[in-house]
XYZ file of N, CA and C in Angstrom:
852
model
N 258.324 169.031 23.022
C 259.435 169.670 23.514
C 259.139 169.296 25.285
N 260.251 168.824 25.768
C 259.323 168.740 27.601
C 259.184 170.305 28.217
N 258.479 170.996 28.642
C 258.295 171.956 29.285
C 259.180 172.273 30.808
N 259.623 173.229 30.704
C 260.362 173.657 32.283
C 259.520 173.093 33.042
N 258.456 173.404 33.332
C 257.701 172.726 34.474
C 257.547 171.000 34.536
N 258.215 170.369 33.850
C 258.543 169.092 34.066
C 259.464 168.894 35.145
N 260.080 169.447 35.177
C 261.519 169.505 36.143
C 261.023 170.116 37.646
N 260.107 170.172 37.709
C 259.756 170.939 39.132
C 258.905 169.968 39.639
N 259.821 169.658 40.946
C 259.114 168.105 42.035
C 257.360 168.125 42.526
N 257.412 167.341 42.772
C 256.128 166.927 42.949
C 256.308 167.001 44.446
N 255.589 167.539 45.580
C 255.640 167.502 46.634
C 254.364 167.555 47.306
N 254.087 166.485 48.546
C 253.282 166.644 49.500
C 252.904 167.774 50.345
N 251.539 167.687 50.329
C 250.864 169.158 51.218
C 250.198 168.785 52.453
N 250.483 169.557 52.686
C 249.551 169.279 54.366
C 249.015 170.429 54.783
N 248.219 170.618 56.006
C 247.348 171.423 56.278
C 248.324 173.105 56.662
N 249.486 172.581 56.271
C 249.875 174.380 56.054
C 249.897 174.851 55.182
N 249.451 174.106 53.985
C 249.192 174.487 52.629
C 247.810 174.907 52.530
N 247.151 174.727 53.348
C 245.313 175.410 53.310
C 245.294 176.656 52.413
N 245.807 177.479 52.671
C 246.073 179.157 52.324
C 246.298 178.966 50.678
N 247.429 178.158 50.650
C 247.977 177.897 49.286
C 246.835 177.340 48.284
N 246.565 176.461 48.708
C 245.116 175.757 47.934
C 243.888 176.542 47.633
N 243.373 177.390 49.049
C 242.325 178.257 48.812
C 242.933 179.459 47.808
N 243.868 179.978 47.644
C 244.383 180.625 46.859
C 244.268 179.958 45.268
N 245.000 178.703 44.964
C 244.712 178.512 43.713
C 243.279 178.150 43.228
N 242.631 177.950 44.104
C 240.985 177.251 43.951
C 240.430 179.011 43.548
N 240.770 180.090 43.968
C 240.215 181.083 43.606
C 241.014 181.758 42.222
N 242.169 181.636 42.068
C 242.661 181.813 40.993
C 242.204 180.953 40.062
N 241.107 180.024 39.813
C 240.768 179.421 38.688
C 239.280 179.453 38.742
N 238.449 180.728 39.683
C 237.619 181.275 39.594
C 236.534 179.712 40.326
N 237.309 178.957 41.262
C 236.647 178.783 42.153
C 236.510 179.116 43.575
N 235.765 178.761 44.302
C 235.288 179.566 45.771
C 236.853 178.868 46.223
N 237.228 179.434 47.491
C 238.248 179.491 48.055
C 237.710 177.553 48.936
N 237.012 177.695 49.800
C 236.481 176.610 50.275
C 237.516 176.263 51.449
N 237.604 176.927 52.289
C 239.153 176.595 52.569
C 238.500 175.274 53.952
N 237.418 175.270 54.020
C 236.628 174.882 55.015
C 237.090 173.350 54.599
N 236.218 172.883 53.494
C 236.692 171.768 52.917
C 238.125 171.102 52.933
N 239.050 172.456 51.848
C 239.973 172.053 51.736
C 241.032 171.278 53.258
N 240.433 171.878 54.378
C 240.979 171.676 55.681
C 240.530 170.092 56.197
N 239.685 169.455 55.737
C 239.274 168.358 55.640
C 239.870 167.368 54.836
N 240.331 167.865 53.752
C 240.887 166.910 52.603
C 242.082 166.595 53.184
N 242.938 167.920 53.293
C 244.387 167.644 53.486
C 244.416 166.921 54.765
N 243.652 166.934 55.979
C 243.840 166.249 56.924
C 243.807 164.815 56.982
N 242.794 164.666 56.338
C 242.017 163.226 55.789
C 242.757 162.679 54.536
N 243.575 162.965 54.054
C 243.765 162.664 52.736
C 245.228 162.920 52.558
N 245.688 162.534 51.291
C 247.190 162.945 51.018
C 246.833 163.757 49.552
N 247.779 164.982 50.134
C 247.743 166.588 48.906
C 249.110 166.114 48.129
N 248.860 166.500 47.287
C 249.859 166.664 46.120
C 250.183 167.786 45.743
N 251.205 168.584 45.333
C 251.120 170.113 45.031
C 252.351 170.487 44.078
N 252.797 171.220 42.894
C 253.611 171.630 42.134
C 254.064 173.211 42.673
N 255.206 173.861 43.519
C 255.519 175.080 43.641
C 256.206 175.898 42.202
N 255.324 176.765 42.504
C 255.627 177.650 41.189
C 257.130 178.040 41.433
N 257.725 178.079 40.155
C 259.196 178.315 40.352
C 259.343 179.584 40.364
N 258.697 180.560 40.618
C 259.131 181.931 41.171
C 258.517 182.123 42.631
N 258.062 181.086 43.554
C 258.101 180.977 45.079
C 256.504 181.597 45.006
N 255.470 181.993 43.903
C 254.280 182.646 44.657
C 253.048 181.545 44.514
N 253.066 180.755 45.492
C 251.790 179.934 45.510
C 252.257 178.596 44.591
N 250.997 178.083 44.372
C 251.161 176.633 43.533
C 251.266 176.588 42.080
N 251.788 175.994 41.563
C 251.544 175.576 39.998
C 249.775 174.889 39.646
N 250.354 173.968 40.877
C 248.728 172.781 40.791
C 249.026 172.188 41.799
N 247.682 171.453 41.776
C 247.593 170.748 43.358
C 245.889 169.943 42.923
N 246.345 168.730 43.712
C 245.024 168.074 44.198
C 244.960 166.829 45.329
N 244.238 166.121 45.775
C 244.128 165.693 47.223
C 243.162 164.115 46.573
N 244.123 163.258 47.002
C 243.741 162.003 47.185
C 243.222 161.437 48.559
N 242.283 160.648 48.451
C 241.469 160.287 49.924
C 241.294 158.913 49.966
N 242.260 158.116 50.323
C 242.397 156.785 50.654
C 241.160 156.174 51.392
N 240.821 154.601 50.849
C 239.705 154.016 51.772
C 240.277 152.725 51.814
N 241.532 152.646 51.539
C 242.238 151.318 51.880
C 242.668 150.250 50.413
N 242.929 149.526 50.575
C 243.179 148.899 48.902
C 242.415 149.011 48.083
N 241.014 148.959 48.422
C 239.958 148.984 47.254
C 239.399 150.227 46.780
N 239.946 151.306 47.006
C 239.523 152.863 46.493
C 240.040 153.459 46.969
N 240.506 154.955 45.931
C 241.150 156.022 46.794
C 240.221 157.086 45.692
N 239.793 158.054 46.177
C 239.345 159.448 45.159
C 240.330 160.328 45.175
N 240.214 160.671 43.593
C 240.856 161.884 43.761
C 239.944 163.067 43.084
N 240.498 164.368 43.878
C 239.689 165.360 44.063
C 240.256 166.772 43.782
N 239.831 168.067 43.703
C 240.143 169.161 43.758
C 241.411 169.373 43.071
N 241.487 168.601 41.367
C 242.674 168.970 40.744
C 242.735 170.216 39.762
N 243.747 171.045 39.952
C 243.590 172.325 39.712
C 244.951 172.884 39.334
N 245.152 173.981 38.167
C 246.135 174.539 37.750
C 245.935 175.941 37.546
N 247.107 176.616 38.001
C 247.279 178.022 38.112
C 246.725 178.576 36.749
N 246.065 179.335 36.551
C 245.728 180.020 35.412
C 247.106 180.452 34.673
N 247.546 180.994 35.033
C 249.089 181.427 34.429
C 250.164 180.036 33.781
N 249.839 178.987 34.428
C 250.358 178.020 33.561
C 249.728 176.842 32.998
N 248.531 177.173 32.776
C 247.024 176.235 31.877
C 247.708 175.970 30.601
N 247.350 174.851 30.473
C 247.586 174.626 28.846
C 248.954 174.404 28.725
N 249.853 174.177 29.145
C 251.150 173.577 29.543
C 251.526 172.315 29.740
N 250.384 171.441 29.448
C 251.048 169.958 30.306
C 250.736 170.063 31.668
N 250.762 171.066 32.545
C 250.607 170.408 33.840
C 249.655 169.524 34.293
N 248.864 169.745 34.260
C 247.509 168.619 34.477
C 248.038 167.411 34.124
N 248.011 167.322 33.091
C 248.518 165.294 32.850
C 249.567 165.239 33.582
N 250.678 166.287 33.797
C 251.889 165.349 34.467
C 251.745 165.355 35.764
N 250.783 166.252 36.452
C 250.243 166.184 37.714
C 249.344 164.731 38.144
N 248.543 164.152 36.736
C 247.863 163.024 36.773
C 248.610 162.369 37.088
N 249.742 162.571 35.921
C 250.295 161.090 35.154
C 250.929 160.656 36.624
N 251.322 161.600 37.355
C 252.497 161.176 38.927
C 251.484 160.376 39.735
N 250.648 161.399 40.156
C 249.548 160.502 41.135
C 249.259 159.142 40.511
N 248.489 158.604 39.404
C 248.190 157.600 39.090
C 249.668 156.658 39.161
N 250.741 157.018 38.912
C 252.207 156.550 39.423
C 252.391 156.203 41.069
N 251.854 156.696 41.820
C 251.895 157.154 43.003
C 250.977 156.275 43.750
N 250.020 156.067 42.855
C 248.388 155.021 43.673
C 248.667 153.650 42.521
N 249.672 153.411 41.868
C 249.131 152.471 41.052
C 248.729 151.009 41.742
N 247.756 150.419 40.936
C 247.710 149.290 41.757
C 246.218 149.486 42.492
N 245.831 150.396 43.011
C 244.494 150.739 43.789
C 243.255 151.188 42.704
N 242.371 151.144 42.692
C 240.685 151.391 41.686
C 241.050 152.788 42.665
N 240.948 153.699 41.509
C 240.451 154.997 41.878
C 239.157 155.469 41.114
N 238.577 157.216 41.594
C 237.399 157.813 41.545
C 237.400 158.671 41.419
N 236.575 159.449 40.553
C 236.815 160.845 40.223
C 235.531 161.265 39.659
N 234.797 162.954 40.349
C 233.813 163.302 39.503
C 234.988 164.386 38.660
N 234.376 164.176 37.505
C 234.708 165.406 36.703
C 233.988 166.133 35.753
N 234.624 167.284 35.723
C 233.558 168.294 34.849
C 234.013 167.908 32.967
N 232.873 168.624 32.790
C 232.827 168.461 31.023
C 234.270 168.890 30.632
N 234.872 170.174 31.096
C 236.153 170.319 30.622
C 237.291 169.180 31.220
N 237.309 169.093 32.214
C 238.360 167.965 32.908
C 238.346 166.535 31.890
N 237.404 166.277 31.803
C 236.816 164.472 31.053
C 237.580 164.384 30.184
N 237.936 164.903 29.244
C 238.803 164.370 28.139
C 239.727 164.438 28.623
N 240.275 164.859 29.516
C 242.108 164.585 30.012
C 241.865 163.268 30.624
N 240.962 162.873 31.674
C 240.756 161.464 32.461
C 240.624 160.704 31.508
N 239.906 160.843 30.588
C 239.695 159.542 29.487
C 240.804 159.387 28.575
N 241.604 160.293 28.237
C 243.361 159.682 27.734
C 243.984 159.199 28.702
N 243.687 159.543 29.888
C 244.939 158.830 30.747
C 244.209 157.264 31.417
N 243.273 156.785 30.932
C 242.671 155.604 31.038
C 241.089 155.370 32.034
N 240.836 156.962 32.593
C 239.550 156.795 32.998
C 238.097 156.605 32.254
N 237.038 155.840 33.242
C 236.068 155.780 32.009
C 235.064 156.228 32.758
N 233.824 156.879 31.933
C 232.665 157.490 32.760
C 231.582 156.243 33.403
N 231.915 156.074 34.646
C 230.399 154.984 34.904
C 229.312 155.448 35.709
N 229.394 156.652 36.015
C 228.185 156.897 36.398
C 227.851 158.563 36.551
N 226.929 159.442 36.557
C 226.708 160.927 36.666
C 226.082 161.223 37.919
N 226.247 162.396 37.999
C 225.786 163.062 39.090
C 225.356 164.333 38.725
N 224.238 164.832 39.291
C 223.758 166.508 38.926
C 224.057 167.260 40.193
N 224.346 168.754 40.096
C 224.683 169.170 41.282
C 223.131 170.436 41.302
N 222.846 170.456 42.487
C 221.614 171.157 42.406
C 221.685 172.189 43.460
N 220.997 173.021 43.648
C 221.401 174.211 44.623
C 220.261 175.305 44.546
N 219.890 176.165 46.063
C 218.999 177.051 45.960
C 218.323 176.704 47.430
N 217.329 177.584 47.978
C 216.767 177.796 48.955
C 215.401 176.735 49.088
N 215.793 175.799 49.782
C 214.649 174.683 50.068
C 213.123 175.046 50.435
N 212.043 174.889 49.621
C 211.326 175.303 50.414
C 210.030 173.873 50.185
N 209.596 173.783 51.074
C 208.891 172.565 51.249
C 207.616 172.419 50.125
N 207.651 171.332 49.456
C 206.773 171.114 48.040
C 206.117 169.845 48.534
N 204.824 169.600 48.375
C 203.605 168.401 48.574
C 203.788 168.053 50.395
N 203.047 166.686 50.596
C 202.837 165.787 51.565
C 204.449 166.282 52.425
N 204.548 166.393 53.809
C 205.746 166.228 54.078
C 206.474 165.203 54.383
N 207.420 164.297 54.026
C 207.932 163.395 54.497
C 207.452 162.684 55.598
N 207.578 161.289 55.600
C 206.432 160.784 56.838
C 207.370 160.063 58.218
N 208.979 159.860 57.296
C 209.881 159.362 58.007
C 210.220 160.291 59.624
N 210.976 160.206 60.612
C 211.313 160.935 61.669
C 212.657 160.551 61.357
N 213.114 162.089 61.827
C 214.425 162.003 61.858
C 214.809 162.890 63.403
N 216.335 162.738 63.724
C 216.691 163.146 64.950
C 218.116 163.642 64.677
N 218.600 164.511 65.626
C 220.078 165.232 65.622
C 221.075 163.704 65.912
N 221.970 163.549 65.393
C 222.975 162.249 65.831
C 223.492 162.416 67.134
N 223.650 161.119 67.963
C 224.535 161.394 69.199
C 225.290 160.987 69.248
N 226.374 160.535 69.936
C 227.959 159.619 70.001
C 227.558 158.149 70.016
N 226.032 158.036 70.772
C 225.883 156.501 70.670
C 225.215 156.024 69.435
N 224.880 157.092 68.271
C 225.004 156.452 67.232
C 225.719 155.999 65.950
N 226.849 156.447 66.551
C 228.540 156.342 65.719
C 228.735 155.128 65.107
N 228.728 154.358 66.439
C 228.748 152.568 65.737
C 227.790 152.322 64.246
N 226.762 152.273 64.729
C 225.600 151.875 63.618
C 225.711 153.112 62.386
N 226.155 154.223 62.343
C 226.686 155.376 60.911
C 227.424 154.564 60.251
N 228.265 153.977 61.309
C 230.070 153.709 60.452
C 229.582 152.153 59.784
N 228.781 151.528 61.063
C 228.394 150.037 59.960
C 227.770 150.184 58.914
N 226.631 150.829 58.904
C 225.566 151.301 57.235
C 226.631 152.251 56.510
N 227.237 152.834 57.070
C 228.540 153.671 56.059
C 229.217 152.432 54.980
N 229.820 151.534 55.842
C 230.433 150.756 55.372
C 229.878 150.196 54.148
N 228.753 149.536 54.517
C 228.070 148.337 53.772
C 227.649 149.317 52.616
N 227.027 150.437 52.843
C 226.602 151.235 51.662
C 227.511 151.581 50.468
N 228.762 152.316 51.103
C 229.401 152.815 50.643
C 230.793 151.522 50.010
N 230.644 150.378 50.730
C 231.462 149.619 49.978
C 232.845 149.237 50.785
N 233.133 150.350 51.420
C 234.690 150.389 51.726
C 234.771 151.333 53.255
N 235.805 151.206 53.861
C 235.502 151.454 55.070
C 236.274 152.988 55.425
N 235.449 154.228 55.682
C 235.652 155.312 55.648
C 235.702 156.134 57.379
N 235.993 155.331 57.639
C 236.085 155.591 59.474
C 236.895 156.680 59.157
N 237.358 156.886 58.617
C 238.530 158.441 58.920
C 238.085 159.657 58.616
N 237.219 159.262 57.746
C 236.228 160.384 57.219
C 235.103 160.717 58.122
N 234.362 159.708 58.333
C 232.601 159.604 59.127
C 233.212 160.514 60.492
N 234.073 160.078 60.986
C 234.243 160.365 62.443
C 234.781 161.696 62.671
N 234.830 162.509 61.639
C 235.282 163.842 61.189
C 234.095 164.463 60.994
N 232.944 164.173 61.014
C 231.719 164.500 60.533
C 231.127 165.229 61.644
N 231.156 165.157 62.834
C 230.774 165.703 64.022
C 231.158 167.358 63.927
N 232.514 167.410 64.126
C 233.499 168.599 64.288
C 233.217 169.974 62.689
N 233.259 168.679 61.485
C 232.989 169.246 60.209
C 232.150 169.871 59.695
N 230.918 169.244 60.484
C 229.523 169.751 59.545
C 228.697 170.292 61.019
N 227.681 171.198 60.292
C 226.882 172.044 61.262
C 225.933 171.222 61.699
N 225.686 169.891 60.964
C 224.185 169.222 61.371
C 224.225 167.995 60.751
N 224.515 166.694 61.851
C 224.738 165.453 61.264
C 222.942 164.868 61.917
N 222.213 164.447 61.219
C 221.127 163.782 61.585
C 220.837 162.040 61.132
N 220.043 161.637 61.568
C 219.565 160.090 61.511
C 217.961 159.594 61.708
N 218.121 158.784 61.284
C 216.846 158.023 60.835
C 216.855 156.640 61.168
N 216.111 156.113 62.341
C 215.643 154.959 62.892
C 214.350 154.381 62.317
N 214.255 153.188 62.808
C 213.156 152.616 62.817
C 213.114 151.454 63.612
N 212.642 150.344 63.725
C 212.708 149.377 64.856
C 213.752 148.476 64.698
N 214.390 148.357 63.320
C 215.004 147.780 63.067
C 216.900 148.370 63.209
N 216.878 149.463 63.481
C 217.920 149.894 63.694
C 217.862 151.295 62.849
N 219.281 151.338 62.325
C 220.030 152.657 61.535
C 219.139 152.302 60.453
N 218.235 153.847 59.713
C 217.805 153.265 58.308
C 218.350 154.641 57.000
N 219.205 155.438 57.981
C 220.019 156.266 57.248
C 220.322 157.697 58.156
N 221.341 158.482 57.401
C 221.973 159.569 57.969
C 222.731 160.269 57.040
N 222.500 161.926 57.502
C 223.003 162.638 56.656
C 223.412 163.701 57.357
N 224.238 164.976 56.729
C 225.383 165.517 57.384
C 224.847 166.775 56.258
N 224.887 168.237 56.869
C 224.935 169.244 56.306
C 225.867 170.273 56.591
N 227.336 170.504 55.862
C 228.325 171.465 56.185
C 228.924 172.628 55.418
N 229.155 173.802 56.064
C 229.018 175.044 55.488
C 230.016 174.908 54.681
N 229.428 175.594 53.626
C 230.880 175.952 52.142
C 230.360 177.206 51.853
N 231.322 177.926 52.082
C 231.028 179.665 51.434
C 229.667 179.551 51.810
N 228.983 179.981 51.122
C 227.215 181.151 51.558
C 226.355 179.742 51.775
N 226.718 178.420 51.183
C 225.849 177.531 50.766
C 225.906 176.688 52.207
N 225.127 175.352 52.505
C 224.906 174.054 53.101
C 224.904 173.114 52.009
N 225.920 172.600 52.098
C 225.756 171.364 51.521
C 225.480 170.194 52.351
N 224.923 169.197 51.295
C 223.884 168.074 51.741
C 225.112 166.907 51.723
N 225.739 166.432 52.518
C 226.485 164.852 52.095
C 227.398 164.755 53.285
N 227.560 163.392 53.634
C 227.094 162.399 52.576
C 225.406 162.407 52.796
N 224.474 161.279 52.360
C 223.059 161.633 52.585
C 222.893 159.464 52.085
N 222.931 158.640 52.657
C 222.714 157.923 52.809
C 221.258 157.196 53.743
N 220.320 156.165 52.722
C 219.028 156.448 53.354
C 218.995 154.963 52.663
N 217.859 154.563 53.449
C 217.674 152.832 53.034
C 216.131 153.154 51.484
N 215.466 154.091 51.933
C 214.940 154.169 50.530
C 214.953 155.819 50.278
N 213.824 156.427 49.214
C 213.583 157.675 49.131
C 213.033 158.566 49.523
N 211.947 157.989 50.282
C 211.440 158.832 51.520
C 212.251 159.341 52.451
N 213.161 158.258 53.027
C 214.100 158.624 54.188
C 214.821 159.649 53.600
N 215.527 159.378 52.245
C 216.255 160.471 52.127
C 215.719 161.908 51.893
N 214.378 162.056 51.666
C 213.582 163.520 52.001
C 213.838 163.514 52.915
N 212.928 162.639 54.193
C 213.097 163.432 55.297
C 214.302 163.924 56.059
N 215.164 163.418 55.742
C 217.069 163.715 55.644
C 217.112 165.091 55.409
N 216.855 165.192 54.293
C 217.062 166.438 53.405
C 216.178 167.950 53.924
N 214.837 167.404 54.121
C 213.600 168.075 54.761
C 214.375 168.823 56.340
N 215.026 168.136 56.949
C 215.428 168.410 58.467
C 216.375 168.942 58.905
N 217.387 169.154 57.295
C 218.530 169.630 57.537
C 218.280 170.956 56.983
N 217.191 171.177 55.956
C 216.936 172.518 55.338
C 216.289 173.159 56.315
N 215.544 172.436 57.275
C 215.232 173.263 58.289
C 215.956 174.126 59.816
N 216.848 173.600 58.989
C 218.199 174.092 60.190
C 218.514 174.854 59.713
N 218.630 175.269 58.779
C 219.601 176.587 57.969
C 218.800 177.439 57.041
N 219.644 178.558 57.636
C 218.722 179.707 56.171
C 219.272 180.282 54.946
N 220.202 179.175 54.987
C 221.260 179.393 53.709
C 220.831 178.279 52.761
N 221.282 178.492 51.819
C 220.685 177.799 50.139
C 221.477 176.403 50.410
N 220.697 175.429 50.045
C 221.365 173.998 49.976
C 221.831 173.483 48.622
N 222.749 172.730 48.789
C 223.623 172.233 47.570
C 224.035 170.650 47.725
N 223.662 169.968 46.700
C 224.410 168.646 46.914
C 224.236 167.822 45.195
N 225.068 167.149 45.241
C 225.021 166.491 44.230
C 224.837 164.930 44.184
N 223.680 164.730 43.534
C 223.028 163.325 43.670
C 223.124 162.611 42.384
N 223.298 161.316 42.697
C 223.471 160.349 41.529
C 222.355 160.756 40.516
N 222.182 160.734 39.411
C 220.928 161.027 38.692
C 220.266 159.964 38.504
N 220.482 158.587 38.973
C 219.822 157.392 39.056
C 218.672 157.638 40.007
N 218.577 158.545 41.048
C 217.738 158.858 41.862
C 216.815 159.896 41.668
N 215.888 159.581 40.310
C 215.162 160.497 39.983
C 214.135 161.176 40.502
N 213.460 160.022 41.283
C 212.616 160.963 42.515
C 212.954 161.868 43.263
N 214.178 161.761 43.848
C 214.769 162.373 44.841
C 214.950 164.026 44.284
N 215.420 163.521 43.412
C 215.765 165.142 42.709
C 214.648 165.953 41.841
N 213.626 165.369 41.447
C 212.550 165.774 40.874
C 211.680 166.613 42.118
N 211.756 165.433 43.337
C 211.110 165.950 43.871
C 211.868 167.821 44.903
N 213.370 167.993 44.855
C 214.035 169.030 45.043
C 214.148 169.792 44.267
N 213.767 169.779 42.644
C 213.704 170.802 42.291
C 212.158 171.392 42.247
N 210.995 170.558 42.705
C 209.473 170.687 43.044
C 209.916 171.787 44.133
N 211.087 171.649 45.191
C 211.336 172.417 46.390
C 212.155 173.718 46.256
N 212.050 174.100 45.122
C 213.043 175.008 44.791
C 214.355 174.901 44.641
N 215.252 173.604 44.554
C 216.288 173.392 44.389
C 216.438 173.426 42.537
N 217.380 173.832 42.396
C 217.562 173.875 40.829
C 219.073 173.283 40.247
N 218.883 172.668 39.519
C 219.992 172.043 38.297
C 220.993 173.305 38.192
N 222.240 172.905 38.931
C 223.053 174.175 38.315
C 224.253 173.207 37.341
N 224.615 172.112 37.005
C 225.300 171.346 36.004
C 225.581 170.097 36.646
N 225.953 169.079 35.578
C 226.722 167.710 35.665
C 227.908 167.520 35.917
N 228.210 165.943 36.635
C 229.597 165.743 36.642
C 229.751 164.169 36.644
N 230.905 163.669 35.519
C 230.610 162.382 35.269
C 231.657 161.857 36.739
N 230.682 160.861 36.856
C 231.556 160.065 37.562
C 232.486 158.550 37.024
N 233.785 158.467 37.469
C 234.786 157.799 36.728
C 235.486 157.157 37.687
N 235.772 155.943 36.695
C 236.602 155.240 37.708
C 237.392 154.549 36.773
N 239.179 153.877 37.668
C 240.030 153.682 36.753
C 240.768 152.603 37.694
N 240.409 151.424 37.198
C 240.706 150.248 37.473
C 239.858 149.256 38.108
N 238.647 149.546 37.600
C 237.392 149.127 38.325
C 236.229 149.554 37.539
N 235.127 148.460 36.935
C 234.346 148.568 36.431
C 232.906 149.939 36.584
N 233.005 149.821 37.714
C 231.529 150.376 39.095
C 232.695 151.033 39.982
N 231.743 151.465 41.136
C 231.918 152.073 42.066
C 231.352 150.921 43.152
N 232.387 150.185 44.467
C 231.740 149.483 44.851
C 230.660 150.058 45.743
N 230.244 148.865 46.340
C 228.635 149.647 47.384
C 227.407 149.133 46.574
N 226.774 149.724 47.501
C 224.892 149.932 47.475
C 224.727 151.377 46.368
N 224.389 151.654 45.364
C 223.927 152.900 44.926
C 222.716 153.510 45.185
N 221.555 151.976 45.127
C 220.430 152.664 45.578
C 220.134 153.101 47.201
N 221.269 152.681 47.868
C 220.967 153.519 49.065
C 221.785 154.667 49.354
N 223.195 154.941 48.369
C 223.867 156.494 48.485
C 223.613 157.261 47.665
N 222.953 158.292 47.907
C 222.237 159.171 47.159
C 223.131 160.603 46.891
N 223.703 160.565 47.595
C 224.877 162.015 47.260
C 226.386 161.796 48.593
N 227.270 162.002 48.082
C 228.512 162.026 48.206
C 229.084 162.546 49.707
N 229.661 162.653 50.022
C 229.995 163.607 51.402
C 230.576 165.084 50.448
N 231.334 164.995 49.425
C 232.098 165.764 48.565
C 232.433 165.045 47.565
N 232.285 165.748 46.420
C 232.615 165.132 45.011
C 234.004 165.166 45.485
N 235.140 165.508 45.923
C 236.150 165.588 46.007
C 236.941 164.279 46.969
N 235.848 163.403 47.683
C 236.350 162.406 47.989
C 235.313 161.133 48.217
N 234.182 161.537 47.334
C 233.425 160.972 47.119
C 232.453 160.310 48.101
């Protein structure tokens, strides 16, 4: 039988809905993450269903588009009082219809993965979330890094498009205002990597992390860690085993795993060997 919730309209969310989205996160036991919600709602397309009693949102998600080649779905949430009533499926079905023809990706928790599989998503990768106070271990990375300047932005955008496989200028150009630190690595050939650290509740999230090799990735992470007294948090592609082992040897512990899933494409575009961590799992 159709649920009464099926008749509730799906609407576009804006930055004016930030507090309602943060309340929804908190309702499900997630951090409020207002800073991240602000970025996603400004740079992406938010979708939500209003509660019939006018008290907050029934559900919400954000889709971040990178043109016709890829869009990322994130922050898929259903309020606790409306859980297990088919709302999540209805939300995702509507979003898939809205973005028909566009390849999609998302990071799925173990709880969410079965629904996404039923909707046609396939697991094409895996990311490990790590978190903790970074304490340098072993020899210091040999690659020099420095704070990014405005002059670095064109090279950052070129490298990011090459490695990510799509143009995400609308996200990368927001990094200087969004993050606490943005650092680059260069050699005689030009830019070899960049990374940002941004505040998320009581942690500093490292992402994006783009580097020509593991040694450069280590140097960028170590330099970001030196600039904060907060615990670091990041989501590393599990194929980067050397970086993960180094992080764990430096006091950063494994928290869990997410499945990287795609819809309409067999794998993510770009060069995974240089893509160590996303800006955020909600936006790729």
